[in-house]
Amino acid sequence: MKNAIKAALLSAFVFPGAGHFYLKKAAVGNLILVPAVTAIGYLSWQAYQKALLISQKIVNGEIPLQLNALYHAITQAPVGSEALLINIATSVFILSWLASIVDAYRLGNKLDNSDVLR
């Protein structure tokens, strides 16, 4: 299997930047990895905060232990700046993932072509 395909698959199915590390391009891999990890960290923190808030409301008796009430509490969309930041973090993660796949393929293809010329 060619380096371009391996690198693109690593970036697609493992994590953004994994293909760059396979190609020994650690600096570029880190440039892609850091925003992706930051975005995932922020989204995880937001999910944890929402779960904590809902569980506190359940303990206080504000939300009954009924499926419909829990479903309603969980599926309420965030509002204001919280929603904006969640959308930005999601976009950063998706863009870094797509850029990682494309760039890993491009760099792998360049490496494959230079190997053919030797």
PDB file of C-alpha atoms in Angstrom:
ATOM      1  CA  MET A   1       0.000   0.000   0.000  1.00  0.00           C
ATOM      2  CA  LYS A   2       1.309   3.427  -0.887  1.00  0.00           C
ATOM      3  CA  ASN A   3       2.369   5.948   1.748  1.00  0.00           C
ATOM      4  CA  ALA A   4      -0.291   8.405   0.559  1.00  0.00           C
ATOM      5  CA  ILE A   5      -3.115   5.938   1.176  1.00  0.00           C
ATOM      6  CA  LYS A   6      -1.730   4.783   4.538  1.00  0.00           C
ATOM      7  CA  ALA A   7      -1.245   8.350   5.756  1.00  0.00           C
ATOM      8  CA  ALA A   8      -4.714   9.437   4.633  1.00  0.00           C
ATOM      9  CA  LEU A   9      -6.337   6.404   6.275  1.00  0.00           C
ATOM     10  CA  LEU A  10      -4.462   6.998   9.527  1.00  0.00           C
ATOM     11  CA  SER A  11      -5.607  10.616   9.558  1.00  0.00           C
ATOM     12  CA  ALA A  12      -9.160   9.606   8.699  1.00  0.00           C
ATOM     13  CA  PHE A  13      -9.659   6.717  11.103  1.00  0.00           C
ATOM     14  CA  VAL A  14      -7.213   7.212  13.969  1.00  0.00           C
ATOM     15  CA  PHE A  15      -7.027  10.944  14.643  1.00  0.00           C
ATOM     16  CA  PRO A  16      -6.165  14.156  12.771  1.00  0.00           C
ATOM     17  CA  GLY A  17      -2.404  14.355  12.334  1.00  0.00           C
ATOM     18  CA  ALA A  18      -1.739  10.615  12.692  1.00  0.00           C
ATOM     19  CA  GLY A  19      -0.841  10.332   9.013  1.00  0.00           C
ATOM     20  CA  HIS A  20       1.694  13.124   9.358  1.00  0.00           C
ATOM     21  CA  PHE A  21       3.404  11.310  12.213  1.00  0.00           C
ATOM     22  CA  TYR A  22       3.515   8.185  10.020  1.00  0.00           C
ATOM     23  CA  LEU A  23       5.208  10.262   7.304  1.00  0.00           C
ATOM     24  CA  LYS A  24       7.654  11.612   9.910  1.00  0.00           C
ATOM     25  CA  LYS A  25       6.268  15.144   9.613  1.00  0.00           C
ATOM     26  CA  ALA A  26       5.799  15.702  13.342  1.00  0.00           C
ATOM     27  CA  ALA A  27       5.741  19.504  13.172  1.00  0.00           C
ATOM     28  CA  VAL A  28       2.831  19.525  10.731  1.00  0.00           C
ATOM     29  CA  GLY A  29       1.172  16.704  12.647  1.00  0.00           C
ATOM     30  CA  ASN A  30       1.312  18.770  15.829  1.00  0.00           C
ATOM     31  CA  LEU A  31      -0.103  21.821  14.021  1.00  0.00           C
ATOM     32  CA  ILE A  32      -3.128  19.729  13.132  1.00  0.00           C
ATOM     33  CA  LEU A  33      -3.289  17.683  16.329  1.00  0.00           C
ATOM     34  CA  VAL A  34      -3.315  20.572  18.834  1.00  0.00           C
ATOM     35  CA  PRO A  35      -6.462  22.353  17.550  1.00  0.00           C
ATOM     36  CA  ALA A  36      -8.268  19.022  17.174  1.00  0.00           C
ATOM     37  CA  VAL A  37      -7.434  17.954  20.731  1.00  0.00           C
ATOM     38  CA  THR A  38      -8.360  21.387  22.053  1.00  0.00           C
ATOM     39  CA  ALA A  39     -11.727  21.276  20.273  1.00  0.00           C
ATOM     40  CA  ILE A  40     -12.482  17.739  21.507  1.00  0.00           C
ATOM     41  CA  GLY A  41     -11.445  18.755  25.016  1.00  0.00           C
ATOM     42  CA  TYR A  42     -13.764  21.760  24.981  1.00  0.00           C
ATOM     43  CA  LEU A  43     -16.689  19.729  23.607  1.00  0.00           C
ATOM     44  CA  SER A  44     -16.106  17.038  26.235  1.00  0.00           C
ATOM     45  CA  TRP A  45     -15.989  19.662  28.987  1.00  0.00           C
ATOM     46  CA  GLN A  46     -19.282  21.153  27.751  1.00  0.00           C
ATOM     47  CA  ALA A  47     -20.908  17.701  27.743  1.00  0.00           C
ATOM     48  CA  TYR A  48     -19.629  17.076  31.268  1.00  0.00           C
ATOM     49  CA  GLN A  49     -20.977  20.435  32.469  1.00  0.00           C
ATOM     50  CA  LYS A  50     -24.394  19.726  30.955  1.00  0.00           C
ATOM     51  CA  ALA A  51     -24.484  16.253  32.544  1.00  0.00           C
ATOM     52  CA  LEU A  52     -23.495  17.752  35.891  1.00  0.00           C
ATOM     53  CA  LEU A  53     -26.247  20.388  35.656  1.00  0.00           C
ATOM     54  CA  ILE A  54     -28.894  17.818  34.728  1.00  0.00           C
ATOM     55  CA  SER A  55     -27.835  15.460  37.506  1.00  0.00           C
ATOM     56  CA  GLN A  56     -27.967  18.317  40.022  1.00  0.00           C
ATOM     57  CA  LYS A  57     -31.490  19.170  38.868  1.00  0.00           C
ATOM     58  CA  ILE A  58     -32.499  15.528  39.289  1.00  0.00           C
ATOM     59  CA  VAL A  59     -31.084  15.445  42.825  1.00  0.00           C
ATOM     60  CA  ASN A  60     -32.875  18.717  43.693  1.00  0.00           C
ATOM     61  CA  GLY A  61     -36.157  17.328  42.350  1.00  0.00           C
ATOM     62  CA  GLU A  62     -36.439  19.876  39.527  1.00  0.00           C
ATOM     63  CA  ILE A  63     -36.427  17.104  36.916  1.00  0.00           C
ATOM     64  CA  PRO A  64     -38.403  13.919  37.633  1.00  0.00           C
ATOM     65  CA  LEU A  65     -36.875  10.531  36.880  1.00  0.00           C
ATOM     66  CA  GLN A  66     -39.043   9.970  33.840  1.00  0.00           C
ATOM     67  CA  LEU A  67     -37.764   9.250  30.370  1.00  0.00           C
ATOM     68  CA  ASN A  68     -39.625  12.138  28.714  1.00  0.00           C
ATOM     69  CA  ALA A  69     -38.390  14.688  31.254  1.00  0.00           C
ATOM     70  CA  LEU A  70     -34.798  13.450  30.991  1.00  0.00           C
ATOM     71  CA  TYR A  71     -34.963  13.408  27.208  1.00  0.00           C
ATOM     72  CA  HIS A  72     -36.242  16.984  27.173  1.00  0.00           C
ATOM     73  CA  ALA A  73     -33.468  18.150  29.526  1.00  0.00           C
ATOM     74  CA  ILE A  74     -30.735  16.404  27.539  1.00  0.00           C
ATOM     75  CA  THR A  75     -31.860  17.569  24.105  1.00  0.00           C
ATOM     76  CA  GLN A  76     -32.274  21.247  24.946  1.00  0.00           C
ATOM     77  CA  ALA A  77     -30.031  23.181  22.578  1.00  0.00           C
ATOM     78  CA  PRO A  78     -27.492  25.543  24.095  1.00  0.00           C
ATOM     79  CA  VAL A  79     -28.139  29.250  23.609  1.00  0.00           C
ATOM     80  CA  GLY A  80     -26.108  32.413  23.248  1.00  0.00           C
ATOM     81  CA  SER A  81     -22.341  32.406  23.426  1.00  0.00           C
ATOM     82  CA  GLU A  82     -22.280  28.786  24.613  1.00  0.00           C
ATOM     83  CA  ALA A  83     -23.907  27.669  21.359  1.00  0.00           C
ATOM     84  CA  LEU A  84     -21.501  29.803  19.334  1.00  0.00           C
ATOM     85  CA  LEU A  85     -18.448  28.343  21.069  1.00  0.00           C
ATOM     86  CA  ILE A  86     -19.736  24.790  20.623  1.00  0.00           C
ATOM     87  CA  ASN A  87     -20.292  25.442  16.922  1.00  0.00           C
ATOM     88  CA  ILE A  88     -16.807  26.929  16.577  1.00  0.00           C
ATOM     89  CA  ALA A  89     -15.193  23.980  18.380  1.00  0.00           C
ATOM     90  CA  THR A  90     -17.109  21.516  16.214  1.00  0.00           C
ATOM     91  CA  SER A  91     -16.078  23.371  13.053  1.00  0.00           C
ATOM     92  CA  VAL A  92     -12.429  23.483  14.130  1.00  0.00           C
ATOM     93  CA  PHE A  93     -12.432  19.742  14.756  1.00  0.00           C
ATOM     94  CA  ILE A  94     -14.090  18.889  11.441  1.00  0.00           C
ATOM     95  CA  LEU A  95     -11.861  21.251   9.455  1.00  0.00           C
ATOM     96  CA  SER A  96      -8.684  19.972  11.091  1.00  0.00           C
ATOM     97  CA  TRP A  97      -9.763  16.399  10.397  1.00  0.00           C
ATOM     98  CA  LEU A  98     -10.486  17.089   6.720  1.00  0.00           C
ATOM     99  CA  ALA A  99      -7.316  19.150   6.291  1.00  0.00           C
ATOM    100  CA  SER A 100      -5.324  16.365   7.919  1.00  0.00           C
ATOM    101  CA  ILE A 101      -6.658  13.757   5.495  1.00  0.00           C
ATOM    102  CA  VAL A 102      -6.042  15.892   2.417  1.00  0.00           C
ATOM    103  CA  ASP A 103      -2.603  17.089   3.501  1.00  0.00           C
ATOM    104  CA  ALA A 104      -1.443  13.626   4.606  1.00  0.00           C
ATOM    105  CA  TYR A 105      -2.453  12.262   1.212  1.00  0.00           C
ATOM    106  CA  ARG A 106      -0.686  15.136  -0.551  1.00  0.00           C
ATOM    107  CA  LEU A 107       2.536  14.681   1.433  1.00  0.00           C
ATOM    108  CA  GLY A 108       2.400  10.898   1.060  1.00  0.00           C
ATOM    109  CA  ASN A 109       1.860  11.230  -2.667  1.00  0.00           C
ATOM    110  CA  LYS A 110       4.855  13.553  -2.896  1.00  0.00           C
ATOM    111  CA  LEU A 111       6.937  11.006  -0.978  1.00  0.00           C
ATOM    112  CA  ASP A 112       5.691   8.142  -3.184  1.00  0.00           C
ATOM    113  CA  ASN A 113       6.545  10.074  -6.348  1.00  0.00           C
ATOM    114  CA  SER A 114      10.028  10.914  -5.090  1.00  0.00           C
ATOM    115  CA  ASP A 115      10.596   7.206  -4.312  1.00  0.00           C
ATOM    116  CA  VAL A 116       9.605   6.290  -7.890  1.00  0.00           C
ATOM    117  CA  LEU A 117      12.116   8.754  -9.359  1.00  0.00           C
ATOM    118  CA  ARG A 118      15.044   7.166  -7.485  1.00  0.00           C
TER     119      ARG A 118
END
